[in-house]
PDB file of C-alpha atoms in Angstrom:
ATOM      1  CA  GLY R   1     -10.338  14.353 -30.227  1.00 54.00           C
ATOM      2  CA  ASP R   2     -12.510  11.812 -31.993  1.00 62.00           C
ATOM      3  CA  GLN R   3     -13.744   9.207 -29.547  1.00 87.00           C
ATOM      4  CA  VAL R   4     -15.581   6.851 -31.893  1.00 94.00           C
ATOM      5  CA  GLU R   5     -13.843   5.170 -34.817  1.00 95.00           C
ATOM      6  CA  GLN R   6     -16.197   3.257 -37.093  1.00 96.00           C
ATOM      7  CA  SER R   7     -15.188   0.779 -39.779  1.00 97.00           C
ATOM      8  CA  PRO R   8     -15.468   0.006 -42.568  1.00 97.00           C
ATOM      9  CA  SER R   9     -16.599   3.259 -44.135  1.00 95.00           C
ATOM     10  CA  ALA R  10     -18.265   1.369 -46.982  1.00 97.00           C
ATOM     11  CA  LEU R  11     -19.295  -2.226 -47.520  1.00 96.00           C
ATOM     12  CA  SER R  12     -20.874  -4.142 -50.375  1.00 97.00           C
ATOM     13  CA  LEU R  13     -22.571  -7.468 -49.686  1.00 96.00           C
ATOM     14  CA  HIS R  14     -24.311  -9.944 -51.918  1.00 97.00           C
ATOM     15  CA  GLU R  15     -27.785 -10.952 -50.849  1.00 97.00           C
ATOM     16  CA  GLY R  16     -27.687 -13.808 -48.379  1.00 97.00           C
ATOM     17  CA  THR R  17     -24.195 -13.092 -47.091  1.00 97.00           C
ATOM     18  CA  GLY R  18     -23.150 -11.392 -43.901  1.00 96.00           C
ATOM     19  CA  SER R  19     -20.533  -9.213 -42.323  1.00 97.00           C
ATOM     20  CA  ALA R  20     -19.703  -7.165 -39.240  1.00 97.00           C
ATOM     21  CA  LEU R  21     -19.375  -3.470 -38.583  1.00 98.00           C
ATOM     22  CA  ARG R  22     -17.215  -2.236 -35.755  1.00 98.00           C
ATOM     23  CA  CYS R  23     -16.827   0.806 -33.569  1.00 97.00           C
ATOM     24  CA  ASN R  24     -13.731   1.296 -31.468  1.00 97.00           C
ATOM     25  CA  PHE R  25     -13.715   3.814 -28.680  1.00 95.00           C
ATOM     26  CA  THR R  26     -10.793   5.881 -27.455  1.00 93.00           C
ATOM     27  CA  THR R  27     -12.342   6.252 -24.035  1.00 90.00           C
ATOM     28  CA  THR R  28     -14.555   4.145 -21.805  1.00 92.00           C
ATOM     29  CA  MET R  29     -18.170   4.230 -22.893  1.00 93.00           C
ATOM     30  CA  ARG R  30     -21.105   3.188 -20.768  1.00 93.00           C
ATOM     31  CA  ALA R  31     -23.574   2.477 -23.554  1.00 94.00           C
ATOM     32  CA  VAL R  32     -23.804   2.303 -27.315  1.00 96.00           C
ATOM     33  CA  GLN R  33     -26.651   2.727 -29.749  1.00 96.00           C
ATOM     34  CA  TRP R  34     -26.760   1.518 -33.347  1.00 97.00           C
ATOM     35  CA  PHE R  35     -28.828   3.157 -36.074  1.00 95.00           C
ATOM     36  CA  ARG R  36     -29.578   2.756 -39.742  1.00 95.00           C
ATOM     37  CA  LYS R  37     -30.228   5.825 -41.819  1.00 91.00           C
ATOM     38  CA  ASN R  38     -32.775   5.060 -44.472  1.00 81.00           C
ATOM     39  CA  SER R  39     -33.088   6.540 -47.957  1.00 79.00           C
ATOM     40  CA  ARG R  40     -35.140   9.436 -46.602  1.00 78.00           C
ATOM     41  CA  GLY R  41     -32.490  10.326 -44.058  1.00 80.00           C
ATOM     42  CA  SER R  42     -34.369   9.102 -40.991  1.00 83.00           C
ATOM     43  CA  LEU R  43     -32.402   7.361 -38.236  1.00 89.00           C
ATOM     44  CA  ILE R  44     -33.902   4.006 -37.399  1.00 91.00           C
ATOM     45  CA  ASN R  45     -33.058   2.584 -33.980  1.00 92.00           C
ATOM     46  CA  LEU R  46     -31.507  -0.850 -34.095  1.00 96.00           C
ATOM     47  CA  PHE R  47     -30.035  -1.483 -30.658  1.00 96.00           C
ATOM     48  CA  TYR R  48     -29.211   0.175 -27.368  1.00 95.00           C
ATOM     49  CA  LEU R  49     -26.736  -1.734 -25.213  1.00 95.00           C
ATOM     50  CA  ALA R  50     -25.146  -1.034 -21.868  1.00 94.00           C
ATOM     51  CA  SER R  51     -23.329  -4.394 -21.956  1.00 95.00           C
ATOM     52  CA  GLY R  52     -23.347  -7.839 -23.538  1.00 97.00           C
ATOM     53  CA  THR R  53     -25.175  -8.730 -26.722  1.00 97.00           C
ATOM     54  CA  LYS R  54     -28.590  -8.256 -28.255  1.00 97.00           C
ATOM     55  CA  GLU R  55     -30.136  -9.923 -31.235  1.00 97.00           C
ATOM     56  CA  ASN R  56     -33.052  -8.943 -33.404  1.00 96.00           C
ATOM     57  CA  GLY R  57     -33.800 -11.026 -36.458  1.00 96.00           C
ATOM     58  CA  ARG R  58     -30.793 -11.015 -38.740  1.00 97.00           C
ATOM     59  CA  LEU R  59     -28.960  -8.391 -36.690  1.00 97.00           C
ATOM     60  CA  LYS R  60     -26.854  -8.940 -33.623  1.00 98.00           C
ATOM     61  CA  SER R  61     -24.868  -6.426 -31.630  1.00 98.00           C
ATOM     62  CA  ALA R  62     -22.239  -6.720 -28.951  1.00 98.00           C
ATOM     63  CA  PHE R  63     -20.718  -4.140 -26.646  1.00 98.00           C
ATOM     64  CA  ASP R  64     -17.614  -4.530 -24.507  1.00 97.00           C
ATOM     65  CA  SER R  65     -17.028  -1.462 -22.399  1.00 95.00           C
ATOM     66  CA  LYS R  66     -13.755  -2.701 -20.950  1.00 95.00           C
ATOM     67  CA  GLU R  67     -12.280  -3.552 -24.357  1.00 96.00           C
ATOM     68  CA  ARG R  68     -13.752  -0.371 -25.822  1.00 96.00           C
ATOM     69  CA  TYR R  69     -15.597  -1.654 -28.849  1.00 97.00           C
ATOM     70  CA  SER R  70     -18.976  -2.562 -30.216  1.00 98.00           C
ATOM     71  CA  THR R  71     -19.949  -4.632 -33.229  1.00 98.00           C
ATOM     72  CA  LEU R  72     -23.009  -5.005 -35.413  1.00 98.00           C
ATOM     73  CA  HIS R  73     -23.339  -8.303 -37.264  1.00 98.00           C
ATOM     74  CA  ILE R  74     -25.631  -8.661 -40.255  1.00 97.00           C
ATOM     75  CA  ARG R  75     -26.432 -12.122 -41.571  1.00 97.00           C
ATOM     76  CA  ASP R  76     -28.427 -13.190 -44.627  1.00 97.00           C
ATOM     77  CA  ALA R  77     -28.321  -9.624 -45.951  1.00 97.00           C
ATOM     78  CA  GLN R  78     -31.345  -8.421 -47.917  1.00 96.00           C
ATOM     79  CA  LEU R  79     -31.650  -5.574 -50.404  1.00 95.00           C
ATOM     80  CA  GLU R  80     -33.649  -3.516 -47.906  1.00 92.00           C
ATOM     81  CA  ASP R  81     -30.717  -3.598 -45.457  1.00 94.00           C
ATOM     82  CA  SER R  82     -28.910  -1.097 -47.680  1.00 93.00           C
ATOM     83  CA  GLY R  83     -28.267   2.219 -45.985  1.00 93.00           C
ATOM     84  CA  THR R  84     -25.784   3.946 -43.744  1.00 94.00           C
ATOM     85  CA  TYR R  85     -25.239   2.473 -40.301  1.00 97.00           C
ATOM     86  CA  PHE R  86     -24.046   4.515 -37.360  1.00 96.00           C
ATOM     87  CA  CYS R  87     -22.943   3.737 -33.865  1.00 97.00           C
ATOM     88  CA  ALA R  88     -23.231   6.340 -31.139  1.00 95.00           C
ATOM     89  CA  ALA R  89     -21.733   5.899 -27.683  1.00 94.00           C
ATOM     90  CA  GLU R  90     -22.101   7.590 -24.319  1.00 90.00           C
ATOM     91  CA  PRO R  91     -18.850   8.205 -22.429  1.00 87.00           C
ATOM     92  CA  ASN R  92     -18.685   7.343 -18.749  1.00 83.00           C
ATOM     93  CA  SER R  93     -18.192  11.020 -18.051  1.00 76.00           C
ATOM     94  CA  GLY R  94     -20.835  13.121 -19.744  1.00 69.00           C
ATOM     95  CA  THR R  95     -24.326  12.365 -20.902  1.00 65.00           C
ATOM     96  CA  TYR R  96     -24.379  12.855 -24.624  1.00 80.00           C
ATOM     97  CA  GLN R  97     -23.656  10.507 -27.460  1.00 85.00           C
ATOM     98  CA  ARG R  98     -20.657  10.633 -29.740  1.00 91.00           C
ATOM     99  CA  PHE R  99     -21.358   9.384 -33.235  1.00 94.00           C
ATOM    100  CA  GLY R 100     -19.222   7.300 -35.524  1.00 94.00           C
ATOM    101  CA  THR R 101     -18.638   8.363 -39.109  1.00 92.00           C
ATOM    102  CA  GLY R 102     -20.973   5.731 -40.501  1.00 94.00           C
ATOM    103  CA  THR R 103     -20.731   2.643 -42.684  1.00 96.00           C
ATOM    104  CA  LYS R 104     -22.433   2.817 -46.062  1.00 95.00           C
ATOM    105  CA  LEU R 105     -23.777  -0.656 -46.764  1.00 96.00           C
ATOM    106  CA  GLN R 106     -24.933  -1.683 -50.205  1.00 96.00           C
ATOM    107  CA  VAL R 107     -26.581  -5.053 -50.635  1.00 96.00           C
ATOM    108  CA  VAL R 108     -26.566  -6.254 -54.221  1.00 96.00           C
ATOM    109  CA  PRO R 109     -28.374  -9.167 -55.885  1.00 95.00           C
TER     110      PRO R 109
ATOM    111  CA  GLY J   1     -42.102   2.354 -33.071  1.00 77.00           C
ATOM    112  CA  PRO J   2     -42.083   5.731 -31.345  1.00 84.00           C
ATOM    113  CA  LYS J   3     -41.812   8.638 -33.748  1.00 89.00           C
ATOM    114  CA  VAL J   4     -40.242  12.051 -33.465  1.00 94.00           C
ATOM    115  CA  LEU J   5     -41.435  14.646 -35.951  1.00 94.00           C
ATOM    116  CA  GLN J   6     -39.592  17.743 -37.124  1.00 96.00           C
ATOM    117  CA  ILE J   7     -41.017  20.815 -38.779  1.00 96.00           C
ATOM    118  CA  PRO J   8     -40.097  22.120 -41.285  1.00 96.00           C
ATOM    119  CA  SER J   9     -38.197  19.504 -43.243  1.00 95.00           C
ATOM    120  CA  HIS J  10     -36.335  22.225 -45.147  1.00 96.00           C
ATOM    121  CA  GLN J  11     -35.684  25.889 -44.464  1.00 97.00           C
ATOM    122  CA  ILE J  12     -33.817  28.485 -46.499  1.00 97.00           C
ATOM    123  CA  ILE J  13     -33.120  31.856 -44.912  1.00 97.00           C
ATOM    124  CA  ASP J  14     -30.846  34.835 -45.326  1.00 97.00           C
ATOM    125  CA  MET J  15     -27.865  35.270 -43.048  1.00 97.00           C
ATOM    126  CA  GLY J  16     -28.724  37.381 -40.020  1.00 97.00           C
ATOM    127  CA  GLN J  17     -32.348  36.305 -39.865  1.00 97.00           C
ATOM    128  CA  MET J  18     -33.841  34.309 -37.056  1.00 97.00           C
ATOM    129  CA  VAL J  19     -34.959  30.721 -37.520  1.00 98.00           C
ATOM    130  CA  THR J  20     -36.892  28.368 -35.247  1.00 97.00           C
ATOM    131  CA  LEU J  21     -36.695  24.634 -35.746  1.00 98.00           C
ATOM    132  CA  ASN J  22     -39.526  22.619 -34.254  1.00 97.00           C
ATOM    133  CA  CYS J  23     -39.481  19.138 -32.812  1.00 97.00           C
ATOM    134  CA  ASP J  24     -42.450  17.068 -31.741  1.00 96.00           C
ATOM    135  CA  PRO J  25     -40.894  14.437 -29.437  1.00 96.00           C
ATOM    136  CA  VAL J  26     -42.303  11.087 -28.387  1.00 94.00           C
ATOM    137  CA  SER J  27     -45.253  11.919 -26.180  1.00 92.00           C
ATOM    138  CA  ASN J  28     -44.117  10.503 -22.812  1.00 91.00           C
ATOM    139  CA  HIS J  29     -40.429  11.293 -23.198  1.00 94.00           C
ATOM    140  CA  LEU J  30     -38.703  13.601 -20.760  1.00 93.00           C
ATOM    141  CA  TYR J  31     -35.272  14.222 -22.267  1.00 94.00           C
ATOM    142  CA  PHE J  32     -34.730  16.127 -25.478  1.00 95.00           C
ATOM    143  CA  TYR J  33     -31.704  16.647 -27.673  1.00 96.00           C
ATOM    144  CA  TRP J  34     -30.503  18.586 -30.683  1.00 97.00           C
ATOM    145  CA  TYR J  35     -27.718  17.400 -32.971  1.00 96.00           C
ATOM    146  CA  LYS J  36     -26.102  19.079 -35.958  1.00 97.00           C
ATOM    147  CA  GLN J  37     -24.709  17.401 -39.043  1.00 94.00           C
ATOM    148  CA  ILE J  38     -22.822  19.404 -41.629  1.00 94.00           C
ATOM    149  CA  LEU J  39     -22.778  17.762 -45.063  1.00 89.00           C
ATOM    150  CA  GLY J  40     -20.135  15.053 -45.204  1.00 84.00           C
ATOM    151  CA  GLN J  41     -19.290  15.282 -41.508  1.00 88.00           C
ATOM    152  CA  GLN J  42     -20.214  13.395 -38.367  1.00 88.00           C
ATOM    153  CA  MET J  43     -23.362  14.013 -36.417  1.00 92.00           C
ATOM    154  CA  GLU J  44     -22.462  16.206 -33.437  1.00 93.00           C
ATOM    155  CA  PHE J  45     -24.288  16.889 -30.204  1.00 94.00           C
ATOM    156  CA  LEU J  46     -25.522  20.406 -29.525  1.00 97.00           C
ATOM    157  CA  VAL J  47     -27.603  20.341 -26.374  1.00 96.00           C
ATOM    158  CA  ASN J  48     -29.838  18.278 -24.146  1.00 93.00           C
ATOM    159  CA  PHE J  49     -32.805  19.500 -22.159  1.00 95.00           C
ATOM    160  CA  TYR J  50     -34.727  18.142 -19.210  1.00 94.00           C
ATOM    161  CA  ASN J  51     -37.321  19.554 -16.862  1.00 92.00           C
ATOM    162  CA  GLY J  52     -37.252  22.932 -18.545  1.00 92.00           C
ATOM    163  CA  LYS J  53     -33.497  23.341 -18.349  1.00 94.00           C
ATOM    164  CA  VAL J  54     -30.420  22.844 -20.467  1.00 95.00           C
ATOM    165  CA  MET J  55     -28.521  19.962 -18.893  1.00 92.00           C
ATOM    166  CA  GLU J  56     -25.468  19.890 -21.086  1.00 91.00           C
ATOM    167  CA  LYS J  57     -24.275  21.677 -24.190  1.00 93.00           C
ATOM    168  CA  SER J  58     -21.322  21.377 -26.500  1.00 92.00           C
ATOM    169  CA  LYS J  59     -19.039  24.078 -27.816  1.00 92.00           C
ATOM    170  CA  LEU J  60     -21.135  24.090 -31.005  1.00 95.00           C
ATOM    171  CA  PHE J  61     -24.057  25.497 -29.029  1.00 97.00           C
ATOM    172  CA  LYS J  62     -23.216  29.145 -29.588  1.00 95.00           C
ATOM    173  CA  ASP J  63     -24.684  32.096 -27.719  1.00 96.00           C
ATOM    174  CA  GLN J  64     -26.957  32.682 -30.708  1.00 97.00           C
ATOM    175  CA  PHE J  65     -28.679  29.344 -30.010  1.00 98.00           C
ATOM    176  CA  SER J  66     -31.473  28.805 -27.540  1.00 97.00           C
ATOM    177  CA  VAL J  67     -33.857  25.966 -26.749  1.00 97.00           C
ATOM    178  CA  GLU J  68     -37.172  25.743 -24.993  1.00 96.00           C
ATOM    179  CA  ARG J  69     -40.260  23.603 -24.660  1.00 94.00           C
ATOM    180  CA  PRO J  70     -43.077  25.819 -23.417  1.00 86.00           C
ATOM    181  CA  ASP J  71     -45.861  23.885 -21.700  1.00 80.00           C
ATOM    182  CA  GLY J  72     -45.209  20.537 -23.334  1.00 75.00           C
ATOM    183  CA  SER J  73     -45.506  21.832 -26.859  1.00 87.00           C
ATOM    184  CA  TYR J  74     -42.791  21.649 -29.474  1.00 95.00           C
ATOM    185  CA  PHE J  75     -39.187  21.449 -28.359  1.00 97.00           C
ATOM    186  CA  THR J  76     -37.587  24.259 -30.315  1.00 97.00           C
ATOM    187  CA  LEU J  77     -34.124  25.334 -31.382  1.00 98.00           C
ATOM    188  CA  LYS J  78     -33.874  29.016 -32.161  1.00 98.00           C
ATOM    189  CA  ILE J  79     -30.908  30.574 -33.914  1.00 98.00           C
ATOM    190  CA  GLN J  80     -30.725  34.358 -33.794  1.00 97.00           C
ATOM    191  CA  PRO J  81     -28.997  35.692 -35.773  1.00 97.00           C
ATOM    192  CA  THR J  82     -28.067  32.957 -38.217  1.00 97.00           C
ATOM    193  CA  ALA J  83     -24.635  32.667 -39.821  1.00 97.00           C
ATOM    194  CA  LEU J  84     -23.469  30.888 -42.960  1.00 97.00           C
ATOM    195  CA  GLU J  85     -21.832  28.146 -40.895  1.00 96.00           C
ATOM    196  CA  ASP J  86     -25.192  27.263 -39.390  1.00 97.00           C
ATOM    197  CA  SER J  87     -26.134  25.545 -42.642  1.00 97.00           C
ATOM    198  CA  ALA J  88     -26.566  21.893 -41.726  1.00 97.00           C
ATOM    199  CA  VAL J  89     -29.124  19.233 -40.988  1.00 96.00           C
ATOM    200  CA  TYR J  90     -30.442  19.543 -37.456  1.00 97.00           C
ATOM    201  CA  PHE J  91     -31.747  16.409 -35.797  1.00 96.00           C
ATOM    202  CA  CYS J  92     -33.950  16.325 -32.761  1.00 97.00           C
ATOM    203  CA  ALA J  93     -34.107  13.312 -30.472  1.00 95.00           C
ATOM    204  CA  SER J  94     -35.954  12.333 -27.321  1.00 95.00           C
ATOM    205  CA  SER J  95     -35.629   9.656 -24.678  1.00 93.00           C
ATOM    206  CA  LEU J  96     -37.698   8.512 -21.732  1.00 93.00           C
ATOM    207  CA  GLU J  97     -34.767   8.577 -19.363  1.00 89.00           C
ATOM    208  CA  GLY J  98     -31.390  10.252 -19.460  1.00 84.00           C
ATOM    209  CA  ARG J  99     -29.445   7.083 -20.174  1.00 82.00           C
ATOM    210  CA  ASP J 100     -31.762   5.403 -22.572  1.00 87.00           C
ATOM    211  CA  THR J 101     -32.537   4.781 -26.207  1.00 90.00           C
ATOM    212  CA  GLN J 102     -32.783   8.027 -28.111  1.00 92.00           C
ATOM    213  CA  TYR J 103     -35.352   8.295 -30.882  1.00 93.00           C
ATOM    214  CA  PHE J 104     -34.451  10.620 -33.702  1.00 93.00           C
ATOM    215  CA  GLY J 105     -36.527  12.769 -35.987  1.00 94.00           C
ATOM    216  CA  PRO J 106     -35.897  12.929 -39.742  1.00 93.00           C
ATOM    217  CA  GLY J 107     -34.007  16.205 -39.512  1.00 95.00           C
ATOM    218  CA  THR J 108     -34.484  19.767 -40.713  1.00 97.00           C
ATOM    219  CA  ARG J 109     -32.231  20.834 -43.571  1.00 96.00           C
ATOM    220  CA  LEU J 110     -31.265  24.438 -42.938  1.00 98.00           C
ATOM    221  CA  LEU J 111     -29.575  26.520 -45.603  1.00 97.00           C
ATOM    222  CA  VAL J 112     -28.329  29.962 -44.664  1.00 97.00           C
ATOM    223  CA  LEU J 113     -27.580  32.211 -47.633  1.00 97.00           C
TER     224      LEU J 113
END
Protein backbone atom coordinates (compact mmCIF):
# COMPACT_ATOMS: atom_id res chain seq x y z
CA GLY A 1 0.00 0.00 0.00
CA ASP A 2 0.91 3.67 -0.10
CA GLN A 3 3.77 4.38 2.27
CA VAL A 4 4.03 8.16 1.95
CA GLU A 5 1.10 10.45 2.71
CA GLN A 6 1.73 14.08 1.83
CA SER A 7 -0.37 17.04 2.91
CA PRO A 8 -1.81 19.42 2.04
CA SER A 9 -2.40 18.64 -1.61
CA ALA A 10 -2.65 22.34 -2.42
CA LEU A 11 -1.69 25.51 -0.60
CA SER A 12 -2.01 29.21 -1.34
CA LEU A 13 0.20 31.69 0.50
CA HIS A 14 0.47 35.44 0.36
CA GLU A 15 3.94 36.80 -0.21
CA GLY A 16 5.84 37.15 3.04
CA THR A 17 3.88 34.50 4.92
CA GLY A 18 4.85 30.95 5.69
CA SER A 19 3.54 27.47 6.20
CA ALA A 20 4.55 23.84 6.56
CA LEU A 21 4.19 20.80 4.37
CA ARG A 22 4.14 17.35 5.89
CA CYS A 23 4.79 13.78 4.90
CA ASN A 24 3.68 10.93 7.11
CA PHE A 25 5.07 7.48 6.58
CA THR A 26 3.31 4.17 7.16
CA THR A 27 6.60 2.39 7.67
CA THR A 28 9.99 3.28 9.07
CA MET A 29 12.05 5.31 6.64
CA ARG A 30 15.78 5.83 6.86
CA ALA A 31 16.01 9.01 4.81
CA VAL A 32 13.84 11.57 3.09
CA GLN A 33 14.42 13.92 0.20
CA TRP A 34 12.40 17.03 -0.64
CA PHE A 35 12.03 18.43 -4.15
CA ARG A 36 10.34 21.28 -5.93
CA LYS A 37 9.09 20.76 -9.44
CA ASN A 38 9.47 23.93 -11.42
CA SER A 39 7.30 25.23 -14.26
CA ARG A 40 9.30 23.22 -16.79
CA GLY A 41 8.75 20.00 -14.89
CA SER A 42 12.30 19.64 -13.57
CA LEU A 43 12.78 18.33 -10.02
CA ILE A 44 14.94 20.66 -7.99
CA ASN A 45 16.66 19.15 -4.96
CA LEU A 46 15.89 20.94 -1.73
CA PHE A 47 17.03 18.65 1.07
CA TYR A 48 18.24 15.15 1.81
CA LEU A 49 17.98 14.13 5.46
CA ALA A 50 18.78 10.95 7.31
CA SER A 51 17.82 12.57 10.64
CA GLY A 52 17.33 15.89 12.39
CA THR A 53 16.84 19.20 10.63
CA LYS A 54 18.41 21.17 7.82
CA GLU A 55 17.95 24.76 6.85
CA ASN A 56 18.67 26.59 3.64
CA GLY A 57 17.61 30.20 3.35
CA ARG A 58 13.88 30.45 3.85
CA LEU A 59 13.40 26.67 3.84
CA LYS A 60 13.80 24.31 6.74
CA SER A 61 13.18 20.59 6.86
CA ALA A 62 12.91 18.09 9.67
CA PHE A 63 12.83 14.31 9.65
CA ASP A 64 11.87 12.03 12.52
CA SER A 65 12.31 8.41 11.57
CA LYS A 66 10.91 7.06 14.82
CA GLU A 67 7.76 9.20 14.63
CA ARG A 68 7.50 8.53 10.90
CA TYR A 69 7.18 12.01 9.48
CA SER A 70 9.03 14.80 7.76
CA THR A 71 8.17 18.46 7.37
CA LEU A 72 9.18 21.27 5.06
CA HIS A 73 8.74 24.79 6.42
CA ILE A 74 8.65 27.79 4.12
CA ARG A 75 8.93 31.27 5.60
CA ASP A 76 8.68 34.68 3.93
CA ALA A 77 7.25 33.05 0.80
CA GLN A 78 8.14 34.64 -2.53
CA LEU A 79 6.40 34.39 -5.89
CA GLU A 80 9.20 32.22 -7.26
CA ASP A 81 8.52 29.60 -4.56
CA SER A 82 5.38 28.59 -6.45
CA GLY A 83 5.48 25.04 -7.74
CA THR A 84 4.75 21.50 -6.67
CA TYR A 85 6.72 20.14 -3.74
CA PHE A 86 7.37 16.45 -3.25
CA CYS A 87 8.85 14.36 -0.51
CA ALA A 88 10.41 11.01 -1.29
CA ALA A 89 11.51 8.56 1.39
CA GLU A 90 13.67 5.46 1.53
CA PRO A 91 12.29 2.60 3.63
CA ASN A 92 14.61 0.81 6.03
CA SER A 93 14.15 -2.30 3.95
CA GLY A 94 14.79 -1.63 0.29
CA THR A 95 16.83 0.96 -1.50
CA TYR A 96 14.46 2.98 -3.59
CA GLN A 97 12.46 6.06 -2.82
CA ARG A 98 8.71 6.23 -2.42
CA PHE A 99 7.22 9.53 -3.48
CA GLY A 100 4.45 11.54 -1.93
CA THR A 101 1.59 12.84 -4.04
CA GLY A 102 2.87 16.40 -3.99
CA THR A 103 1.76 19.75 -2.64
CA LYS A 104 0.90 22.41 -5.19
CA LEU A 105 1.98 25.72 -3.70
CA GLN A 106 0.84 29.02 -5.14
CA VAL A 107 2.31 32.21 -3.75
CA VAL A 108 0.21 35.26 -4.53
CA PRO A 109 0.96 38.97 -4.12
CA GLY B 1 24.16 22.26 -9.04
CA PRO B 2 24.75 18.89 -10.68
CA LYS B 3 22.61 18.32 -13.74
CA VAL B 4 21.10 15.22 -15.27
CA LEU B 5 20.07 15.49 -18.90
CA GLN B 6 17.48 13.41 -20.72
CA ILE B 7 17.08 12.92 -24.44
CA PRO B 8 14.61 13.25 -26.06
CA SER B 9 12.30 15.50 -24.09
CA HIS B 10 9.29 14.13 -25.97
CA GLN B 11 8.70 10.97 -27.97
CA ILE B 12 5.62 9.76 -29.82
CA ILE B 13 5.60 6.21 -31.16
CA ASP B 14 3.18 3.57 -32.33
CA MET B 15 2.28 0.69 -30.06
CA GLY B 16 4.54 -2.29 -30.63
CA GLN B 17 7.56 -0.25 -31.66
CA MET B 18 10.75 -0.08 -29.69
CA VAL B 19 11.83 3.08 -27.89
CA THR B 20 15.07 4.00 -26.14
CA LEU B 21 15.15 6.76 -23.57
CA ASN B 22 18.54 8.29 -22.89
CA CYS B 23 19.91 9.73 -19.69
CA ASP B 24 23.15 11.61 -19.24
CA PRO B 25 23.79 11.35 -15.47
CA VAL B 26 26.01 13.50 -13.30
CA SER B 27 29.53 12.71 -14.41
CA ASN B 28 30.99 11.12 -11.25
CA HIS B 29 27.82 9.39 -10.09
CA LEU B 30 27.71 5.63 -9.75
CA TYR B 31 24.06 4.82 -9.12
CA PHE B 32 21.34 5.33 -11.69
CA TYR B 33 17.58 5.17 -11.51
CA TRP B 34 14.48 5.27 -13.68
CA TYR B 35 11.09 6.42 -12.44
CA LYS B 36 7.73 6.52 -14.19
CA GLN B 37 4.96 9.05 -13.68
CA ILE B 38 1.61 8.57 -15.34
CA LEU B 39 -0.36 11.81 -15.71
CA GLY B 40 -2.07 12.71 -12.45
CA GLN B 41 -0.42 9.91 -10.48
CA GLN B 42 2.54 9.58 -8.15
CA MET B 43 6.08 9.17 -9.33
CA GLU B 44 6.96 5.47 -9.07
CA PHE B 45 10.29 3.70 -9.02
CA LEU B 46 11.15 1.38 -11.89
CA VAL B 47 14.74 0.26 -11.47
CA ASN B 48 18.14 1.14 -10.11
CA PHE B 49 21.48 0.22 -11.61
CA TYR B 50 25.00 0.05 -10.26
CA ASN B 51 28.26 -1.37 -11.54
CA GLY B 52 26.66 -2.63 -14.72
CA LYS B 53 23.86 -4.49 -12.99
CA VAL B 54 20.25 -4.03 -12.01
CA MET B 55 20.21 -3.80 -8.23
CA GLU B 56 16.51 -3.57 -7.61
CA LYS B 57 13.38 -3.30 -9.71
CA SER B 58 9.72 -2.80 -9.03
CA LYS B 59 6.76 -4.70 -10.41
CA LEU B 60 6.35 -1.90 -12.97
CA PHE B 61 9.62 -2.95 -14.58
CA LYS B 62 8.10 -5.39 -17.04
CA ASP B 63 9.97 -7.98 -19.07
CA GLN B 64 9.74 -5.63 -22.04
CA PHE B 65 11.97 -3.13 -20.20
CA SER B 66 15.74 -3.23 -20.12
CA VAL B 67 18.46 -0.87 -18.93
CA GLU B 68 22.13 -0.53 -19.68
CA ARG B 69 25.00 1.91 -19.57
CA PRO B 70 27.62 0.73 -22.05
CA ASP B 71 31.10 2.05 -21.31
CA GLY B 72 30.06 5.08 -19.30
CA SER B 73 27.87 6.53 -22.01
CA TYR B 74 24.18 7.23 -21.68
CA PHE B 75 22.16 5.26 -19.16
CA THR B 76 19.30 3.96 -21.27
CA LEU B 77 15.84 2.56 -20.74
CA LYS B 78 14.63 0.46 -23.63
CA ILE B 79 11.03 -0.66 -24.03
CA GLN B 80 10.43 -3.36 -26.62
CA PRO B 81 7.67 -3.70 -27.60
CA THR B 82 5.81 -0.68 -26.27
CA ALA B 83 2.22 -0.82 -25.02
CA LEU B 84 -0.39 1.89 -24.58
CA GLU B 85 0.06 1.82 -20.80
CA ASP B 86 3.70 2.78 -21.21
CA SER B 87 2.61 6.34 -21.95
CA ALA B 88 4.04 8.41 -19.11
CA VAL B 89 6.84 10.74 -18.17
CA TYR B 90 10.03 8.84 -17.45
CA PHE B 91 12.52 10.43 -15.10
CA CYS B 92 16.13 9.44 -14.78
CA ALA B 93 18.13 10.11 -11.63
CA SER B 94 21.66 9.52 -10.43
CA SER B 95 23.46 9.56 -7.11
CA LEU B 96 27.06 9.29 -6.00
CA GLU B 97 26.31 6.63 -3.44
CA GLY B 98 23.44 4.24 -2.95
CA ARG B 99 21.96 6.07 0.01
CA ASP B 100 22.45 9.61 -1.07
CA THR B 101 20.84 12.60 -2.70
CA GLN B 102 19.36 11.69 -6.05
CA TYR B 103 19.54 14.25 -8.84
CA PHE B 104 16.74 14.09 -11.35
CA GLY B 105 16.57 14.87 -15.03
CA PRO B 106 13.70 16.86 -16.54
CA GLY B 107 11.93 13.77 -17.83
CA THR B 108 11.03 12.30 -21.20
CA ARG B 109 7.35 12.48 -22.12
CA LEU B 110 6.50 9.27 -23.94
CA LEU B 111 3.23 8.87 -25.79
CA VAL B 112 2.38 5.47 -27.20
CA LEU B 113 -0.39 5.52 -29.81
